[in-house]
Amino acid sequence: MKILHIIRDMEEALPLQVAGEQRGQGYQVTLLLLHDAVLRRVSFPGPVLACEDDLTARGVEGRYPAVDYRGVVQAILDHDKVISW
């Protein structure tokens, strides 16, 4: 099963904890960072994507692989389960 975690704020550790546990259970887990979540450097053993416009607006281009809005929608469609934090 492929799981996408859409994270908008990194104030709490729970999203990364849950994603890490799911990955440890053999799921294919991807993080998609939006809004202020792009400001924090994330150490995660799976794919981490970020919204291109949010990276640009916050001046942190190049920190993560960037996806445009079409890429955000495609990421949602490509996963079996989507969890939004």
Short mmCIF file of N, CA, C and O in Angstrom, two decimals:
data_model
loop_
_atom_site.label_atom_id
_atom_site.label_comp_id
_atom_site.label_asym_id
_atom_site.label_seq_id
_atom_site.Cartn_x
_atom_site.Cartn_y
_atom_site.Cartn_z
N MET A 1 0.85 -1.18 0.00
CA MET A 1 0.00 0.00 0.00
C MET A 1 0.89 1.25 0.00
O MET A 1 1.87 1.31 0.72
N LYS A 2 0.50 2.21 -0.79
CA LYS A 2 1.22 3.48 -0.87
C LYS A 2 0.45 4.53 -0.08
O LYS A 2 -0.73 4.74 -0.31
N ILE A 3 1.15 5.18 0.86
CA ILE A 3 0.53 6.18 1.73
C ILE A 3 1.21 7.52 1.54
O ILE A 3 2.44 7.60 1.58
N LEU A 4 0.41 8.56 1.37
CA LEU A 4 0.91 9.93 1.24
C LEU A 4 0.51 10.71 2.49
O LEU A 4 -0.67 10.74 2.85
N HIS A 5 1.48 11.31 3.15
CA HIS A 5 1.23 12.19 4.28
C HIS A 5 1.41 13.63 3.81
O HIS A 5 2.51 14.02 3.41
N ILE A 6 0.34 14.41 3.83
CA ILE A 6 0.40 15.82 3.48
C ILE A 6 0.56 16.58 4.78
O ILE A 6 -0.32 16.56 5.64
N ILE A 7 1.70 17.24 4.94
CA ILE A 7 2.02 17.92 6.19
C ILE A 7 2.10 19.42 5.92
O ILE A 7 2.87 19.86 5.07
N ARG A 8 1.32 20.19 6.69
CA ARG A 8 1.28 21.64 6.49
C ARG A 8 2.04 22.40 7.58
O ARG A 8 2.35 23.57 7.40
N ASP A 9 2.29 21.75 8.70
CA ASP A 9 2.95 22.40 9.82
C ASP A 9 3.77 21.35 10.55
O ASP A 9 3.30 20.24 10.76
N MET A 10 4.99 21.69 10.91
CA MET A 10 5.87 20.72 11.55
C MET A 10 6.03 20.97 13.05
O MET A 10 7.02 20.60 13.64
N GLU A 11 5.05 21.60 13.67
CA GLU A 11 5.13 21.90 15.09
C GLU A 11 5.08 20.65 15.96
O GLU A 11 5.62 20.62 17.04
N GLU A 12 4.41 19.60 15.49
CA GLU A 12 4.27 18.38 16.26
C GLU A 12 5.06 17.26 15.61
O GLU A 12 5.22 17.22 14.39
N ALA A 13 5.54 16.34 16.43
CA ALA A 13 6.33 15.22 15.94
C ALA A 13 5.46 14.07 15.44
O ALA A 13 5.95 13.17 14.76
N LEU A 14 4.17 14.08 15.76
CA LEU A 14 3.29 12.96 15.45
C LEU A 14 3.26 12.59 13.97
O LEU A 14 3.33 11.39 13.64
N PRO A 15 3.14 13.54 13.03
CA PRO A 15 3.10 13.13 11.62
C PRO A 15 4.32 12.32 11.19
O PRO A 15 4.18 11.29 10.53
N LEU A 16 5.51 12.75 11.59
CA LEU A 16 6.72 12.02 11.21
C LEU A 16 6.79 10.68 11.93
O LEU A 16 7.26 9.69 11.37
N GLN A 17 6.33 10.64 13.16
CA GLN A 17 6.32 9.39 13.92
C GLN A 17 5.41 8.36 13.26
O GLN A 17 5.80 7.21 13.05
N VAL A 18 4.21 8.77 12.91
CA VAL A 18 3.26 7.86 12.27
C VAL A 18 3.79 7.40 10.91
O VAL A 18 3.75 6.21 10.58
N ALA A 19 4.31 8.33 10.12
CA ALA A 19 4.85 7.99 8.81
C ALA A 19 6.01 7.00 8.94
O ALA A 19 6.12 6.04 8.18
N GLY A 20 6.87 7.22 9.93
CA GLY A 20 7.99 6.32 10.16
C GLY A 20 7.54 4.93 10.58
O GLY A 20 8.10 3.91 10.13
N GLU A 21 6.54 4.86 11.42
CA GLU A 21 6.00 3.56 11.85
C GLU A 21 5.38 2.82 10.67
O GLU A 21 5.57 1.61 10.52
N GLN A 22 4.66 3.54 9.84
CA GLN A 22 4.05 2.90 8.66
C GLN A 22 5.12 2.38 7.72
O GLN A 22 5.01 1.29 7.18
N ARG A 23 6.17 3.16 7.55
CA ARG A 23 7.27 2.73 6.68
C ARG A 23 7.92 1.47 7.26
O ARG A 23 8.26 0.55 6.53
N GLY A 24 8.08 1.44 8.59
CA GLY A 24 8.64 0.26 9.25
C GLY A 24 7.77 -0.98 9.11
O GLY A 24 8.26 -2.10 9.24
N GLN A 25 6.49 -0.79 8.85
CA GLN A 25 5.56 -1.91 8.65
C GLN A 25 5.52 -2.36 7.19
O GLN A 25 4.71 -3.21 6.83
N GLY A 26 6.37 -1.76 6.36
CA GLY A 26 6.47 -2.19 4.97
C GLY A 26 5.66 -1.39 3.97
O GLY A 26 5.64 -1.72 2.79
N TYR A 27 4.99 -0.34 4.42
CA TYR A 27 4.23 0.50 3.49
C TYR A 27 5.18 1.43 2.75
O TYR A 27 6.23 1.82 3.26
N GLN A 28 4.79 1.81 1.53
CA GLN A 28 5.54 2.80 0.77
C GLN A 28 4.98 4.17 1.18
O GLN A 28 3.84 4.49 0.86
N VAL A 29 5.78 4.94 1.90
CA VAL A 29 5.31 6.20 2.48
C VAL A 29 6.05 7.37 1.84
O VAL A 29 7.27 7.36 1.73
N THR A 30 5.28 8.37 1.45
CA THR A 30 5.82 9.61 0.89
C THR A 30 5.30 10.78 1.72
O THR A 30 4.15 10.78 2.13
N LEU A 31 6.16 11.76 1.95
CA LEU A 31 5.74 12.99 2.60
C LEU A 31 5.59 14.08 1.55
O LEU A 31 6.44 14.21 0.66
N LEU A 32 4.55 14.87 1.68
CA LEU A 32 4.34 16.04 0.82
C LEU A 32 4.21 17.24 1.75
O LEU A 32 3.27 17.33 2.53
N LEU A 33 5.17 18.14 1.68
CA LEU A 33 5.20 19.30 2.57
C LEU A 33 4.55 20.50 1.89
O LEU A 33 4.87 20.83 0.75
N LEU A 34 3.67 21.15 2.63
CA LEU A 34 2.98 22.35 2.15
C LEU A 34 3.16 23.46 3.19
O LEU A 34 3.51 23.20 4.34
N HIS A 35 2.86 24.67 2.79
CA HIS A 35 2.84 25.84 3.68
C HIS A 35 4.15 25.93 4.48
O HIS A 35 5.22 25.80 3.91
N ASP A 36 4.06 26.16 5.79
CA ASP A 36 5.26 26.36 6.61
C ASP A 36 6.05 25.08 6.86
O ASP A 36 7.18 25.14 7.37
N ALA A 37 5.50 23.94 6.53
CA ALA A 37 6.25 22.69 6.72
C ALA A 37 7.51 22.65 5.85
O ALA A 37 8.47 21.96 6.20
N VAL A 38 7.55 23.43 4.78
CA VAL A 38 8.73 23.44 3.91
C VAL A 38 9.93 24.12 4.58
O VAL A 38 11.06 23.98 4.11
N LEU A 39 9.68 24.85 5.66
CA LEU A 39 10.77 25.57 6.33
C LEU A 39 11.67 24.67 7.15
O LEU A 39 12.83 25.00 7.40
N ARG A 40 11.16 23.56 7.58
CA ARG A 40 11.93 22.67 8.47
C ARG A 40 12.59 21.57 7.66
O ARG A 40 12.01 20.99 6.75
N ARG A 41 13.83 21.28 8.00
CA ARG A 41 14.53 20.17 7.35
C ARG A 41 14.04 18.87 7.98
O ARG A 41 14.04 18.71 9.19
N VAL A 42 13.62 17.97 7.13
CA VAL A 42 13.04 16.71 7.58
C VAL A 42 14.00 15.57 7.27
O VAL A 42 14.49 15.44 6.15
N SER A 43 14.26 14.76 8.28
CA SER A 43 15.05 13.55 8.09
C SER A 43 14.07 12.39 8.03
O SER A 43 13.47 12.00 9.04
N PHE A 44 13.86 11.87 6.83
CA PHE A 44 12.91 10.79 6.62
C PHE A 44 13.50 9.83 5.59
O PHE A 44 14.02 10.27 4.56
N PRO A 45 13.42 8.53 5.84
CA PRO A 45 14.07 7.57 4.94
C PRO A 45 13.34 7.33 3.62
O PRO A 45 13.81 6.57 2.79
N GLY A 46 12.20 7.98 3.40
CA GLY A 46 11.47 7.81 2.16
C GLY A 46 11.43 9.10 1.37
O GLY A 46 12.04 10.10 1.75
N PRO A 47 10.67 9.10 0.29
CA PRO A 47 10.56 10.29 -0.53
C PRO A 47 9.91 11.46 0.21
O PRO A 47 8.94 11.28 0.95
N VAL A 48 10.48 12.64 0.02
CA VAL A 48 9.92 13.87 0.59
C VAL A 48 9.79 14.87 -0.56
O VAL A 48 10.78 15.19 -1.22
N LEU A 49 8.57 15.32 -0.80
CA LEU A 49 8.29 16.31 -1.83
C LEU A 49 7.80 17.58 -1.18
O LEU A 49 7.35 17.57 -0.03
N ALA A 50 7.86 18.69 -1.91
CA ALA A 50 7.36 19.96 -1.37
C ALA A 50 6.70 20.75 -2.49
O ALA A 50 7.11 20.68 -3.65
N CYS A 51 5.68 21.52 -2.12
CA CYS A 51 5.00 22.37 -3.08
C CYS A 51 5.94 23.47 -3.56
O CYS A 51 6.50 24.22 -2.74
N GLU A 52 6.10 23.55 -4.84
CA GLU A 52 7.01 24.52 -5.46
C GLU A 52 6.69 25.96 -5.04
O GLU A 52 7.58 26.74 -4.70
N ASP A 53 5.42 26.33 -5.06
CA ASP A 53 5.03 27.70 -4.70
C ASP A 53 5.34 28.01 -3.24
O ASP A 53 5.73 29.14 -2.92
N ASP A 54 5.18 27.03 -2.35
CA ASP A 54 5.50 27.26 -0.94
C ASP A 54 7.00 27.40 -0.72
O ASP A 54 7.44 28.22 0.10
N LEU A 55 7.79 26.63 -1.44
CA LEU A 55 9.24 26.76 -1.35
C LEU A 55 9.68 28.16 -1.80
O LEU A 55 10.48 28.82 -1.14
N THR A 56 9.13 28.60 -2.92
CA THR A 56 9.48 29.91 -3.48
C THR A 56 9.03 31.04 -2.56
O THR A 56 9.78 31.97 -2.28
N ALA A 57 7.80 30.95 -2.06
CA ALA A 57 7.26 32.01 -1.21
C ALA A 57 8.06 32.17 0.08
O ALA A 57 8.15 33.27 0.63
N ARG A 58 8.67 31.09 0.53
CA ARG A 58 9.43 31.15 1.79
C ARG A 58 10.94 31.21 1.58
O ARG A 58 11.71 31.18 2.51
N GLY A 59 11.35 31.30 0.33
CA GLY A 59 12.76 31.50 0.01
C GLY A 59 13.64 30.29 0.29
O GLY A 59 14.82 30.45 0.61
N VAL A 60 13.10 29.08 0.15
CA VAL A 60 13.89 27.88 0.42
C VAL A 60 13.88 26.93 -0.77
O VAL A 60 13.81 25.72 -0.62
N GLU A 61 13.97 27.49 -1.96
CA GLU A 61 14.01 26.67 -3.16
C GLU A 61 15.18 25.70 -3.09
O GLU A 61 16.23 26.02 -2.56
N GLY A 62 14.96 24.52 -3.61
CA GLY A 62 16.03 23.53 -3.68
C GLY A 62 16.18 22.68 -2.44
O GLY A 62 16.98 21.76 -2.42
N ARG A 63 15.44 22.98 -1.40
CA ARG A 63 15.56 22.20 -0.16
C ARG A 63 15.02 20.78 -0.36
O ARG A 63 15.54 19.83 0.20
N TYR A 64 13.94 20.66 -1.13
CA TYR A 64 13.31 19.38 -1.41
C TYR A 64 12.96 19.32 -2.89
O TYR A 64 12.83 20.36 -3.53
N PRO A 65 12.74 18.11 -3.41
CA PRO A 65 12.21 18.04 -4.77
C PRO A 65 10.86 18.75 -4.83
O PRO A 65 9.99 18.50 -3.99
N ALA A 66 10.71 19.65 -5.77
CA ALA A 66 9.52 20.49 -5.84
C ALA A 66 8.50 19.93 -6.83
O ALA A 66 8.87 19.38 -7.87
N VAL A 67 7.23 20.06 -6.46
CA VAL A 67 6.14 19.70 -7.36
C VAL A 67 5.20 20.89 -7.47
O VAL A 67 4.97 21.61 -6.50
N ASP A 68 4.69 21.11 -8.67
CA ASP A 68 3.70 22.18 -8.86
C ASP A 68 2.33 21.64 -8.43
O ASP A 68 2.21 20.51 -7.95
N TYR A 69 1.29 22.45 -8.60
CA TYR A 69 -0.04 22.02 -8.15
C TYR A 69 -0.52 20.78 -8.89
O TYR A 69 -1.18 19.92 -8.31
N ARG A 70 -0.18 20.67 -10.14
CA ARG A 70 -0.53 19.46 -10.90
C ARG A 70 0.18 18.25 -10.28
O ARG A 70 -0.40 17.17 -10.18
N GLY A 71 1.42 18.44 -9.84
CA GLY A 71 2.17 17.37 -9.19
C GLY A 71 1.59 16.99 -7.84
O GLY A 71 1.63 15.82 -7.44
N VAL A 72 1.05 17.97 -7.12
CA VAL A 72 0.39 17.70 -5.85
C VAL A 72 -0.82 16.80 -6.09
O VAL A 72 -1.01 15.77 -5.42
N VAL A 73 -1.63 17.17 -7.06
CA VAL A 73 -2.82 16.36 -7.39
C VAL A 73 -2.40 14.97 -7.85
O VAL A 73 -2.99 13.96 -7.44
N GLN A 74 -1.36 14.89 -8.66
CA GLN A 74 -0.90 13.59 -9.15
C GLN A 74 -0.41 12.71 -8.00
O GLN A 74 -0.67 11.51 -7.97
N ALA A 75 0.29 13.31 -7.05
CA ALA A 75 0.76 12.55 -5.88
C ALA A 75 -0.42 11.97 -5.10
O ALA A 75 -0.39 10.82 -4.65
N ILE A 76 -1.47 12.76 -4.95
CA ILE A 76 -2.67 12.28 -4.25
C ILE A 76 -3.28 11.11 -5.01
O ILE A 76 -3.64 10.08 -4.41
N LEU A 77 -3.38 11.22 -6.31
CA LEU A 77 -3.99 10.16 -7.13
C LEU A 77 -3.13 8.90 -7.16
O LEU A 77 -3.66 7.80 -7.30
N ASP A 78 -1.82 9.05 -7.03
CA ASP A 78 -0.90 7.91 -7.12
C ASP A 78 -0.85 7.06 -5.85
O ASP A 78 -0.23 6.01 -5.85
N HIS A 79 -1.43 7.54 -4.77
CA HIS A 79 -1.37 6.83 -3.49
C HIS A 79 -2.71 6.21 -3.12
O HIS A 79 -3.76 6.75 -3.46
N ASP A 80 -2.64 5.09 -2.42
CA ASP A 80 -3.85 4.37 -2.01
C ASP A 80 -4.54 5.07 -0.84
O ASP A 80 -5.76 5.00 -0.69
N LYS A 81 -3.75 5.71 0.00
CA LYS A 81 -4.28 6.36 1.21
C LYS A 81 -3.59 7.71 1.35
O LYS A 81 -2.38 7.81 1.15
N VAL A 82 -4.36 8.73 1.73
CA VAL A 82 -3.83 10.08 1.93
C VAL A 82 -4.20 10.54 3.33
O VAL A 82 -5.37 10.48 3.70
N ILE A 83 -3.20 10.98 4.07
CA ILE A 83 -3.42 11.51 5.42
C ILE A 83 -2.95 12.95 5.43
O ILE A 83 -1.82 13.25 5.08
N SER A 84 -3.83 13.84 5.83
CA SER A 84 -3.53 15.27 5.85
C SER A 84 -3.39 15.73 7.29
O SER A 84 -4.27 15.48 8.12
N TRP A 85 -2.28 16.37 7.60
CA TRP A 85 -2.01 16.86 8.97
C TRP A 85 -2.12 18.35 9.00
O TRP A 85 -1.74 19.05 8.16
#
